[in-house]
Coordinates of C-alpha atoms in Angstrom, one line a residue:
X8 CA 112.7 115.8 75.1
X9 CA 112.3 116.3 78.8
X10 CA 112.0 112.3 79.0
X11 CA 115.1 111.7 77.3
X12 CA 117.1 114.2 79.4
X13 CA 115.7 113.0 83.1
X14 CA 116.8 109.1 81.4
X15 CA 120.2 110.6 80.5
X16 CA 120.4 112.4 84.0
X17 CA 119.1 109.5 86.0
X18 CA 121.6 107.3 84.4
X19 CA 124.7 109.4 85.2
X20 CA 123.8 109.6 88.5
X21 CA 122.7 106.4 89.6
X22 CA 125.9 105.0 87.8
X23 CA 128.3 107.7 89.8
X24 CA 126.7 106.9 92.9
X25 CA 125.1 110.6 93.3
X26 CA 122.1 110.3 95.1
X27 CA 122.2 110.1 98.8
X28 CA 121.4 106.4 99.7
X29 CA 118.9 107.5 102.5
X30 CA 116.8 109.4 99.5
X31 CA 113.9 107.0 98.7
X32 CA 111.6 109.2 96.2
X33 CA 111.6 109.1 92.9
X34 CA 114.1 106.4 92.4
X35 CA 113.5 103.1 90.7
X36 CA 113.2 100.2 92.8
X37 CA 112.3 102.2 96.2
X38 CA 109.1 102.6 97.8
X39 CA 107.7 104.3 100.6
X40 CA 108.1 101.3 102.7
X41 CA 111.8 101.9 102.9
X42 CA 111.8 104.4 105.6
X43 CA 108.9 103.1 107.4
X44 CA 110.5 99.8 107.9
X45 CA 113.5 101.6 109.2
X46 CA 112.0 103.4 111.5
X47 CA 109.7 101.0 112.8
X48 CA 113.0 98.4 113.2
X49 CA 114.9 101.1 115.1
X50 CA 111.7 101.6 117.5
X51 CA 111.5 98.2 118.1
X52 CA 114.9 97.7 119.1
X53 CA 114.9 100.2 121.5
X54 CA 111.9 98.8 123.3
X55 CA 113.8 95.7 123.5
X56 CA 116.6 97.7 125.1
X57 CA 114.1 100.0 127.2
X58 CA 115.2 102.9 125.5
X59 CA 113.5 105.9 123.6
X60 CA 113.1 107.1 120.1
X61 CA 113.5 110.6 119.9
X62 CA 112.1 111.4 116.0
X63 CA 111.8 114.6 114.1
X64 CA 109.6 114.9 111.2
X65 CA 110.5 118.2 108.8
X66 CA 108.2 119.8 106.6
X67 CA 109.2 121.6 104.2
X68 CA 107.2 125.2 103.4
X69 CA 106.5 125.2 99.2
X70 CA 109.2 122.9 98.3
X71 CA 108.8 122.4 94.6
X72 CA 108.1 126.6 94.2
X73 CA 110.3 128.1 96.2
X74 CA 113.2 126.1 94.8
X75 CA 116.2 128.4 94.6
X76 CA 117.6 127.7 90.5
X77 CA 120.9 129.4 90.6
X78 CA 121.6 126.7 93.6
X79 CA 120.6 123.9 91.3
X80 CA 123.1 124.9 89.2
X81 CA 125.8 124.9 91.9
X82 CA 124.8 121.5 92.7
X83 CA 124.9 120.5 89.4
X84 CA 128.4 122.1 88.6
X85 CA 129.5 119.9 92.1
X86 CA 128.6 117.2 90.8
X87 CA 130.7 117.4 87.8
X88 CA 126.8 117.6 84.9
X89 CA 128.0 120.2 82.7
X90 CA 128.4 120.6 79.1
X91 CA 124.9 121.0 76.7
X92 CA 123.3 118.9 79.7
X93 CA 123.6 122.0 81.8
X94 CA 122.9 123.9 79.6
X95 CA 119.8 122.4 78.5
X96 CA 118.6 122.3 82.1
X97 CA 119.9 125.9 82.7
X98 CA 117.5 127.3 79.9
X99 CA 114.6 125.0 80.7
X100 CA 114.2 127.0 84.3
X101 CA 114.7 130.4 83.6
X102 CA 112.9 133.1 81.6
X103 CA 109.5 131.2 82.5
X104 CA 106.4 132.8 83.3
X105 CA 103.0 132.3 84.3
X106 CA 99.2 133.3 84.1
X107 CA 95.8 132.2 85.5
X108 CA 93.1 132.0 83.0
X109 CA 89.6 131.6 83.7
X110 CA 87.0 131.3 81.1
X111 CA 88.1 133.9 77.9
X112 CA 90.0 135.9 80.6
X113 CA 93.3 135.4 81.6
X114 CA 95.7 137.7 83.9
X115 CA 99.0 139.5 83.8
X116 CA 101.8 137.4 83.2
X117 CA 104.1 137.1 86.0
X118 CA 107.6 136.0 85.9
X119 CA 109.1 133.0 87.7
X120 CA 111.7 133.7 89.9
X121 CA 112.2 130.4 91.8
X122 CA 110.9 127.0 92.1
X123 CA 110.6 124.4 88.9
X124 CA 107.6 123.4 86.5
X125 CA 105.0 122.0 87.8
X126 CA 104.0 118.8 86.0
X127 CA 107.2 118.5 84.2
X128 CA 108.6 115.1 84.4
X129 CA 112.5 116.6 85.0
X130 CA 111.3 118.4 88.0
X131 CA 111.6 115.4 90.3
X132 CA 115.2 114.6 89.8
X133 CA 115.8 118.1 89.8
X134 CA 114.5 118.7 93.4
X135 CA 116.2 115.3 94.6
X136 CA 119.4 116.9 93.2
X137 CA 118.8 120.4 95.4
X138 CA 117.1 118.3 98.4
X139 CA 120.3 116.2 98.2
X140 CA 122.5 117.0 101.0
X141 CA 120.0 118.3 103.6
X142 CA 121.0 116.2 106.4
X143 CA 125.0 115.7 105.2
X144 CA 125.7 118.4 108.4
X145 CA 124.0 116.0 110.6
X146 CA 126.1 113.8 113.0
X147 CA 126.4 110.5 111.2
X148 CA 125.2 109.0 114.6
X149 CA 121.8 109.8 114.5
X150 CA 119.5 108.1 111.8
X151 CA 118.0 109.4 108.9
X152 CA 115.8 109.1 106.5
X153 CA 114.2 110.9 102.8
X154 CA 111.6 110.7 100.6
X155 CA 111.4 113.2 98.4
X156 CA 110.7 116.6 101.1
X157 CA 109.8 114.3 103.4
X158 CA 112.3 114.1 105.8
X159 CA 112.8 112.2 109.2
X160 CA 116.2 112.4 111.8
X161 CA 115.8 109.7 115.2
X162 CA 118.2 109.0 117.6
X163 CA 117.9 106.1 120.2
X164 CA 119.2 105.9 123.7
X165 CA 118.2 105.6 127.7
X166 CA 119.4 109.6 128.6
X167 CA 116.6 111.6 127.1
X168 CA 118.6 114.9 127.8
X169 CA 121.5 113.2 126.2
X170 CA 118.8 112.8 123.1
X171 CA 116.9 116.2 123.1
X172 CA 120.6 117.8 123.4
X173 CA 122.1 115.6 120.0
X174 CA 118.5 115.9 118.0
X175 CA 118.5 120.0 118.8
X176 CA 122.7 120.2 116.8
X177 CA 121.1 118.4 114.5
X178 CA 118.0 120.3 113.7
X179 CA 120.1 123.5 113.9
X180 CA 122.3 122.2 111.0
X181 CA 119.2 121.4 109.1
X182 CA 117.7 125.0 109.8
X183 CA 121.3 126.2 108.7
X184 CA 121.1 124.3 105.4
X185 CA 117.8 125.9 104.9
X186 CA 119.1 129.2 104.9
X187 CA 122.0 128.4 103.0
X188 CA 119.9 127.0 100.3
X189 CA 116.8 129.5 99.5
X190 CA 114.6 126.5 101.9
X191 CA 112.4 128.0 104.9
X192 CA 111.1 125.0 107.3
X193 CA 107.6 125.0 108.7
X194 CA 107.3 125.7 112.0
X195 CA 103.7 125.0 112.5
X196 CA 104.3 121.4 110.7
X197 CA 107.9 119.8 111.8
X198 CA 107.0 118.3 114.8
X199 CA 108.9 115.4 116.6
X200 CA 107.7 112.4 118.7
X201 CA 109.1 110.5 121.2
X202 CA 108.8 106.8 121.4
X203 CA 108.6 105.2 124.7
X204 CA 106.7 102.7 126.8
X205 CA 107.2 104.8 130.0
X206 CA 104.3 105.3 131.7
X207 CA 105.4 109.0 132.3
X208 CA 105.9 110.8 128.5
X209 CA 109.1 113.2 129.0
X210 CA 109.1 116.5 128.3
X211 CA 110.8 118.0 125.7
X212 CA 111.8 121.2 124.2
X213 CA 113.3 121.6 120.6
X214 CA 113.6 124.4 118.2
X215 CA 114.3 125.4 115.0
X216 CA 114.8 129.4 114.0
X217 CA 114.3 130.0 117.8
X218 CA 110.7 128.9 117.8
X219 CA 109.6 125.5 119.7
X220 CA 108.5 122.7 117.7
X221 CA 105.4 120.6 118.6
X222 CA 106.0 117.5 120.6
X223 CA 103.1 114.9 119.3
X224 CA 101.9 111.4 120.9
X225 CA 101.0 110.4 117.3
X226 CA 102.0 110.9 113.7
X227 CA 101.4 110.5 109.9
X228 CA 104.6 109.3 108.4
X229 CA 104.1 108.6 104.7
X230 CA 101.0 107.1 105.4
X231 CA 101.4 105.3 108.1
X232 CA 100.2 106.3 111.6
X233 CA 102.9 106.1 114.3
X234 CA 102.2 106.5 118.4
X235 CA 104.5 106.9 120.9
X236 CA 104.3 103.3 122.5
X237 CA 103.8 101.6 119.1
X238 CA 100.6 99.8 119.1
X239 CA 99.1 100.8 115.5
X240 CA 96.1 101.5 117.2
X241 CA 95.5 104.5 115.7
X242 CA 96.5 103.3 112.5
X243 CA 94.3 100.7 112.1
X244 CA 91.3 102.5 113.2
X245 CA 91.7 105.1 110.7
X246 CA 91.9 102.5 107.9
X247 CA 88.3 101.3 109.5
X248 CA 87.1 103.9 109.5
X249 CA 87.9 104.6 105.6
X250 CA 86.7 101.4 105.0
X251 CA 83.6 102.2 106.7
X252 CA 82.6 104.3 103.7
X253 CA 83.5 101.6 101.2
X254 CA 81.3 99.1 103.0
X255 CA 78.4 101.6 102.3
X256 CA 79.2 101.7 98.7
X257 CA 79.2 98.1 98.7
X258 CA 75.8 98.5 100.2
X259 CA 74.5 100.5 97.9
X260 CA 75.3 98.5 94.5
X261 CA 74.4 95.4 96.2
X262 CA 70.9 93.5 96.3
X263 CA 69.3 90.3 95.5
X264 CA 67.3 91.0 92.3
X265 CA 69.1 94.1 91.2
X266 CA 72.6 95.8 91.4
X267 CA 76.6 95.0 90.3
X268 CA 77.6 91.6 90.1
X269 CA 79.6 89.5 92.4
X270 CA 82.7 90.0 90.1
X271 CA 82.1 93.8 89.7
X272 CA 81.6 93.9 93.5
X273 CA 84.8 92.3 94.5
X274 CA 86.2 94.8 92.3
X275 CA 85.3 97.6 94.1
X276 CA 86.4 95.3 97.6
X277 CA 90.1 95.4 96.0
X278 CA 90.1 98.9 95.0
X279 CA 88.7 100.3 97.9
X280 CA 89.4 98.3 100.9
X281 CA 91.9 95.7 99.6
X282 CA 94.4 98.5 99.0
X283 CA 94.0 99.6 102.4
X284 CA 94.8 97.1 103.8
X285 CA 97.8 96.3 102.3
X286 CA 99.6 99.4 102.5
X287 CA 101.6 100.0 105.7
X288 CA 101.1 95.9 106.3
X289 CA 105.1 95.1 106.6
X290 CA 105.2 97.2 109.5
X291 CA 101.8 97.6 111.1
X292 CA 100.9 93.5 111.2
X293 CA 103.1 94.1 114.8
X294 CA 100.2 95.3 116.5
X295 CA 98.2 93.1 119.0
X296 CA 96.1 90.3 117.7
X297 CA 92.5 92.0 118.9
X298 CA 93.6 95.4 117.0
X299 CA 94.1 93.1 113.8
X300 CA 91.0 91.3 114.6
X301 CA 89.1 94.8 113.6
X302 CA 90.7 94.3 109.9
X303 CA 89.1 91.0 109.7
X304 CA 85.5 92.0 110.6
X305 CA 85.5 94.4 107.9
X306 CA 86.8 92.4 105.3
X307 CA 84.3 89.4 106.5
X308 CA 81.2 92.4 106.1
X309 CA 82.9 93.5 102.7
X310 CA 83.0 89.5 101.2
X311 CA 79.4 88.9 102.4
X312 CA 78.3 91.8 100.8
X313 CA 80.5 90.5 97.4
X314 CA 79.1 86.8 97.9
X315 CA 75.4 87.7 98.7
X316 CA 76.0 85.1 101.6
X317 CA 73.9 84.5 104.8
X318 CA 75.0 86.2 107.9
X319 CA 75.6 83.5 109.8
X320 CA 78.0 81.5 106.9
X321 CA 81.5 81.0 108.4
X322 CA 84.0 83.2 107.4
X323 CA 86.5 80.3 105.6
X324 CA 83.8 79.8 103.4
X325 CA 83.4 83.5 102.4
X326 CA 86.9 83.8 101.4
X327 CA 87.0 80.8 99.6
X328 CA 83.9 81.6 97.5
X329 CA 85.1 85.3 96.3
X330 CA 88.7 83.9 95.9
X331 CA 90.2 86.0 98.6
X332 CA 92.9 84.7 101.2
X333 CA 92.8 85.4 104.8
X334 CA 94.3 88.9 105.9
X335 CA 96.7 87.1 108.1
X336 CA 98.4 85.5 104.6
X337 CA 97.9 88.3 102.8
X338 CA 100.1 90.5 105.3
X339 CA 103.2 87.7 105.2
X340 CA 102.7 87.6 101.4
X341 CA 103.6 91.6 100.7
X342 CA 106.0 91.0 103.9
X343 CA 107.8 88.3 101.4
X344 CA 107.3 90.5 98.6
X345 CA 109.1 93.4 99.9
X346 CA 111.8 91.0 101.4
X347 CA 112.6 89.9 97.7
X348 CA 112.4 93.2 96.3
X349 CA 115.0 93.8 99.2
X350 CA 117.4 90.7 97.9
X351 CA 117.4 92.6 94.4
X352 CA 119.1 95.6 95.7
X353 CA 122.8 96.2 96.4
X354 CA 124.0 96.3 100.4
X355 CA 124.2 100.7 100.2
X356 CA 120.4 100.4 100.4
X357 CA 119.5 101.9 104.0
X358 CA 116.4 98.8 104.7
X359 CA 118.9 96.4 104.0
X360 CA 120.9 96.2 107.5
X361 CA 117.6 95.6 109.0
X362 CA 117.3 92.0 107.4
X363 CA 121.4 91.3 109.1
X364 CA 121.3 89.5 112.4
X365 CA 121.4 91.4 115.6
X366 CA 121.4 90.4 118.9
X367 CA 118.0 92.0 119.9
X368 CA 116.6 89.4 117.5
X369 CA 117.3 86.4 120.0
X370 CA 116.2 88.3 122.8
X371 CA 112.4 88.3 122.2
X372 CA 109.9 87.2 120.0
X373 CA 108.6 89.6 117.9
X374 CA 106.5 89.5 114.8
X375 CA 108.3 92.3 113.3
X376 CA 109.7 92.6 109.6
X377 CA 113.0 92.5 110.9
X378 CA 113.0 89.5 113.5
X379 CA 110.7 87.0 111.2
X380 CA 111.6 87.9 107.7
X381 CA 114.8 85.8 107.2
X382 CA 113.3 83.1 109.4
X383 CA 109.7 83.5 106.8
X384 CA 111.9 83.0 103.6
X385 CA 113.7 80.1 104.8
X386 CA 110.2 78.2 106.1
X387 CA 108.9 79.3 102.2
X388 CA 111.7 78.1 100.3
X389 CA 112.9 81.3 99.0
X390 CA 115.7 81.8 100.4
X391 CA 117.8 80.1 98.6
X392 CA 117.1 81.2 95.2
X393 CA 119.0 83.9 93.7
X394 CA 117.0 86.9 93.3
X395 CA 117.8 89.5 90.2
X396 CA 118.3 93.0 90.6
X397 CA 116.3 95.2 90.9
X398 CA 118.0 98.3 89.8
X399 CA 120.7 96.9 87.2
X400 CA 123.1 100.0 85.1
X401 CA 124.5 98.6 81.9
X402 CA 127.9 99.3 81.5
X403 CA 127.8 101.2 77.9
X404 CA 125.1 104.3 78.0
X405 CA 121.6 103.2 77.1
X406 CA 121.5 106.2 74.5
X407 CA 124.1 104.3 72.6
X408 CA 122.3 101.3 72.3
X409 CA 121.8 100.6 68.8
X410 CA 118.1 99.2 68.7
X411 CA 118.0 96.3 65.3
X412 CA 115.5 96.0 63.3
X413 CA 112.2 93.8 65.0
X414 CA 109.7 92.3 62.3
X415 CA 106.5 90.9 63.7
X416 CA 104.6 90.7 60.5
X417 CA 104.7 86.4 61.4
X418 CA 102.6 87.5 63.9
X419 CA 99.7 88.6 61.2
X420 CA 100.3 85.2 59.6
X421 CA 100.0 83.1 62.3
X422 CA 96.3 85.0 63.3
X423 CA 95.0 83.6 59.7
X424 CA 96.4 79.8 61.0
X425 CA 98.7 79.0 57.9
X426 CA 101.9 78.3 60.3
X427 CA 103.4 76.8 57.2
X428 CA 102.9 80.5 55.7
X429 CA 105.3 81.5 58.3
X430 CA 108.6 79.4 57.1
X431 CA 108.1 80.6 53.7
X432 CA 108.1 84.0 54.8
X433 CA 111.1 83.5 56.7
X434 CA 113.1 81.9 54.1
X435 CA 111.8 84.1 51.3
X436 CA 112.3 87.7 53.4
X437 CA 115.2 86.1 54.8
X438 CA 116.4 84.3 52.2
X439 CA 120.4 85.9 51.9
X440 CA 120.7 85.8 55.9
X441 CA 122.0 83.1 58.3
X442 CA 118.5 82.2 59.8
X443 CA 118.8 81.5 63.7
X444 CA 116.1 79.8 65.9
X445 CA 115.5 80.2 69.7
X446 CA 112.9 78.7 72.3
X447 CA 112.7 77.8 75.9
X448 CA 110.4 75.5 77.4
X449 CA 109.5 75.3 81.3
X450 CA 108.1 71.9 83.1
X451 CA 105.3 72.3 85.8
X452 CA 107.9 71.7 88.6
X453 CA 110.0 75.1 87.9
X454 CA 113.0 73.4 85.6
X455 CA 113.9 75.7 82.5
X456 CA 116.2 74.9 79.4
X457 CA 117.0 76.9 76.3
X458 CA 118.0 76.1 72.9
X459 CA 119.4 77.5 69.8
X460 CA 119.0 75.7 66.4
X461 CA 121.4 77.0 63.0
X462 CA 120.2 75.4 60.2
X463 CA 123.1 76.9 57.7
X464 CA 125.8 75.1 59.7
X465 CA 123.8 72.5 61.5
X466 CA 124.9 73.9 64.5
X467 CA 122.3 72.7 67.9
X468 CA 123.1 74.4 71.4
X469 CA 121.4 72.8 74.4
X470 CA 121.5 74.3 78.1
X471 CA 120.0 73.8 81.1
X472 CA 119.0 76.9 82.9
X473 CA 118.3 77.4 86.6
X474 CA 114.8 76.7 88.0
X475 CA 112.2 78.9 88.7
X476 CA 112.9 81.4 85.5
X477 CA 109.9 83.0 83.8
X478 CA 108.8 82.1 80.3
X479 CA 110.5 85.3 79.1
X480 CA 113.3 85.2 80.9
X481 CA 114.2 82.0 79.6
X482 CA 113.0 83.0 76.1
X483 CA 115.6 85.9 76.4
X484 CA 118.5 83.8 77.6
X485 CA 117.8 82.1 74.5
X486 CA 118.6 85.0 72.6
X487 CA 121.2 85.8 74.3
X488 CA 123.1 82.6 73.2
X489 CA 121.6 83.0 69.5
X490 CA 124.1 86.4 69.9
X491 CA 127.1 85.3 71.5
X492 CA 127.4 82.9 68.7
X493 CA 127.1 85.8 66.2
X494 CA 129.6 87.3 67.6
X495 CA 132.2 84.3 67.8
X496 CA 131.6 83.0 64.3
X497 CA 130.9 86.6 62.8
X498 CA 128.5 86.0 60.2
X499 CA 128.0 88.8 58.0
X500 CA 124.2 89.0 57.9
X501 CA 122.1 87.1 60.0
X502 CA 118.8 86.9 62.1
X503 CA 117.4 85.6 65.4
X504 CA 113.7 84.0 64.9
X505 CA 112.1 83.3 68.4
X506 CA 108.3 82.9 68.6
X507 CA 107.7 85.0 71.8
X508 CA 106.3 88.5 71.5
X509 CA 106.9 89.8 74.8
X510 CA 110.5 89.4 74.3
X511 CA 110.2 90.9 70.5
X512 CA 108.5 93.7 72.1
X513 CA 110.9 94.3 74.6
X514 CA 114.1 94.6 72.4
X515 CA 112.1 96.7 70.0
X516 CA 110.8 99.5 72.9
X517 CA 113.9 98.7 75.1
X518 CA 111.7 98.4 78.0
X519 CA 111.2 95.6 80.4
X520 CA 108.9 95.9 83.4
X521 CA 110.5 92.6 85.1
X522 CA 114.1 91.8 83.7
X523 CA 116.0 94.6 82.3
X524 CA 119.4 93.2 82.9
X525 CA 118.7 90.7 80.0
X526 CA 117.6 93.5 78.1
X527 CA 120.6 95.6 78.3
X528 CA 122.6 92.8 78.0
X529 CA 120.8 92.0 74.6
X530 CA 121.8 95.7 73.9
X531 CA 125.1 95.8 74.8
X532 CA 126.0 92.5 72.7
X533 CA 124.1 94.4 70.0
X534 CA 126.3 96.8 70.3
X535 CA 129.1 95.3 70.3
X536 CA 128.1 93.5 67.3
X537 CA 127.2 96.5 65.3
X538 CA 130.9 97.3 66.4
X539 CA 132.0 95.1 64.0
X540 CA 129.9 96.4 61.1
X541 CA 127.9 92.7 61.2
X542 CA 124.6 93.1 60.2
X543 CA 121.7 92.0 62.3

């Protein structure tokens, strides 16, 4: 039940535009990444300029617990969700309790006053809904950022009074918006930074609730380590030094006559340190050449240890014998990655102004994701080919979709090899129906086509699709023709035979981890068909 109502809720806001669009957390489509890159962009640019960064960081004290409810409700009545979803979510927070049991014994029950349930999968949305408008006091000048109750506010410019002044309205506002909300901001953690490459480091005051927050040289911003000048020294030493303990683990299950595998080994390499590495690596592959150069020491330690190699056997080889690229490639892979997922997403997205040209760009070279990106994707190929989105709302509610009926029970045919079985199912089962066959076929070389074959009315449609589509999205384009003829000729019973399963799978569950645009299209012609009492 609590699924269905977060999918309900999601959808109406999404589709009404709700959310903030600086609110990365628990939103489909965003990642971490988002603010980091921003950040790190804005940075840059200002050292370009020789300007400062002046960044807060809030924190914010119990954020899920000490969530005031009535105020949910007031933000939910704002935002126009009434009715039984209100309702619903009205009951669901209040008259809940709570007790601690250990062993046979349990406490006193204790009623909950504020906050939401921990665990529950409606609570996320819920806080993004009261977390919402935190920084809509905040001069629109000054730059912002959100994920989840991790806030960040920076403002960029040469007067550093001018900055401290404009950063201290704007953590007032915040502090105000904490009190007018049932919030309390932690002193102790909400600290700001201030990024410069003078050789002096200004000082500055700031305060929230007439207390002085701390002024930092370096800082954890959802996972990645930010100092004041840039340099991502810090950064990468703490992921060697993580690693560190993952080369030891290595050590331990590794030896000539005895221990894991190769393949179980370089298991534990991508797990372990692999990851590591690849988090943070849009924005931290800026830093100098001999900081990076500690990354590839420990990978070359970690793929000897996988290969059993000699220590003197050149590092090329290494890489090539576990399968494993060079961390340089790696980084400008998830760099491209992320600057797809970007092309998916509609222009409200806050990362995507960082991939529009600016004239900083052409000042200096930098190897930032900003300044190479667009430059990347053009040397690659890629940037000419039309990327899908990401985050794509059908027009008619999913929860009026209409899911038809899916038979796999070919599938158990086919696993016994009598393919002939397979027709005579079809045309026994099936035998009243207009029977309507789809398939797609792909050349090595990227080029796609679809087809759709009637035998009833001898009816054959050919198309040529664009290049570079998947097997399954080809396979449901095909489908998708198969039902825009049902619904021109109107054929009063009828059924669409394709021979791939993922697709099957997909219209039956209504999930697709890689193309739901085709999906809900599938569903909304469905729909539509069902409309007119065809049978399907």
């Amino acid at each position: 039940m609590e699924r269905m109502i977060t999918k309900r809720l999601v959808y109406k806001l999404e589709s009404r535009g709700l959310i903030t669009p600086y609110q990365s957390g628990f939103r489909n489509g965003r990642t971490t990444m988002d603010p980091v890159v921003c950040l790190e962009n804005e940075i840059r640019k200002a050292q370009v300029n020789k300007e400062s960064v002046l960044a807060t960081f809030f924190d914010i004290e119990k954020a899920y617990d000490m969530l005031w409810k009535e105020g949910l409700l007031i933000k939910l009545n704002k935002m126009e969700i009434g009715g039984k979803m209100f309702n619903w979510i009205k009951d669901f927070l209040r008259g809940r309790t709570i007790e601690v049991r250990i062993g046979s014994e349990s406490s006193s029950t204790y009623t909950i006053e504020n906050g939401t349930p921990q665990g529950s999968v409606c609570s996320p949305i819920l806080f993004n809904i009261m977390i919402n408008d935190v920084f809509d006091g905040v001069n629109q000048r000054i730059n912002r950022a959100l994920y989840a109750d991790d806030g960040a506010l920076w403002v960029r410019g040469r007067n550093i009074d001018n900055l401290q002044q404009r950063m201290q309205t704007a953590i007032s506002q915040v502090g105000k918006w904490s009190f007018d909300w049932g919030f309390h901001l932690s002193v102790e953690k909400t600290q700001f930074i201030c990024f410069s490459k003078k050789r002096v480091k200004p000082t500055i005051d700031l305060k929230i609730y007439g207390q002085s927050l701390k002024q930092v040289n370096d800082l954890r911003y959802l996972g990645v380590w930010f100092d004041s000048k840039l340099t991502f020294k810090n950064h990468v030493q703490k992921m060697v030094d993580k690693c560190k303990k993952a080369i030891n683990i290595l050590k331990c299950l590794s030896g000539y006559n005895w221990g894991a595998s190769g393949s179980s080994l370089k298991r534990i390499y991508i797990a372990l340190i692999r990851s590591v590495f690849d988090y943070g690596s849009t924005v931290y592959k800026t830093a100098a050449k001999t900081t990076l150069a500690e990354l590839d020491r420990v990978q070359a330690k970690a793929l000897r240890l996988c290969s059993g190699a000699f220590r003197t056997s050149p590092i090329p080889a290494l890489q090539v014998e576990v399968g494993e690229m060079p961390l340089n490639l790696r980084r400008l892979k998830l760099s491209l990655a992320y600057w797809v997922n970007l092309q998916g997403h509609e222009n409200t997205h806050p990362t995507k102004p960082v991939l529009e040209e600016c004239w900083e760009y052409g000042r200096i070279v930098n190897s930032s994701f900003g300044w190479n990106s667009n430059k990347e994707a053009a040397d690659m190929g890629i940037s000419t080919i039309p990327c899908s989105k990401n985050v794509k709302l059908s027009i008619i509610p999913p929860w009026f979709f209409c899911y038809p009926v899916v038979n796999l029970e070919a599938k158990n045919i086919i696993k016994t090899g009598l393919y002939q079985s397979v027709q005579q199912y079809i045309e026994v089962m099936y035998d009243d129906t207009v029977q309507i066959f789809t398939d797609a076929s792909k050349e090595p070389a990227g080029k796609t086509g679809v087809a759709v074959y009637i035998p009833k009315y001898k009816v054959i449609i050919q198309k040529r699709t664009s290049n570079h589509l998947s097997i399954f999205s080809a396979e449901m384009m095909a489908i998708i023709m198969a039902l825009q003829w049902v619904e021109e000729v109107k054929p009063y019973n009828s059924v669409i035979c394709s021979d791939s399963m993922s697709s099957l799978t997909s219209i039956q569950t209504g999930k697709s981890a890689c193309r739901q645009d085709l999906l809900d299209e599938v569903h909304q012609m469905i729909f539509r068909i069902t409309q007119q009492k065809l049978i399907l």
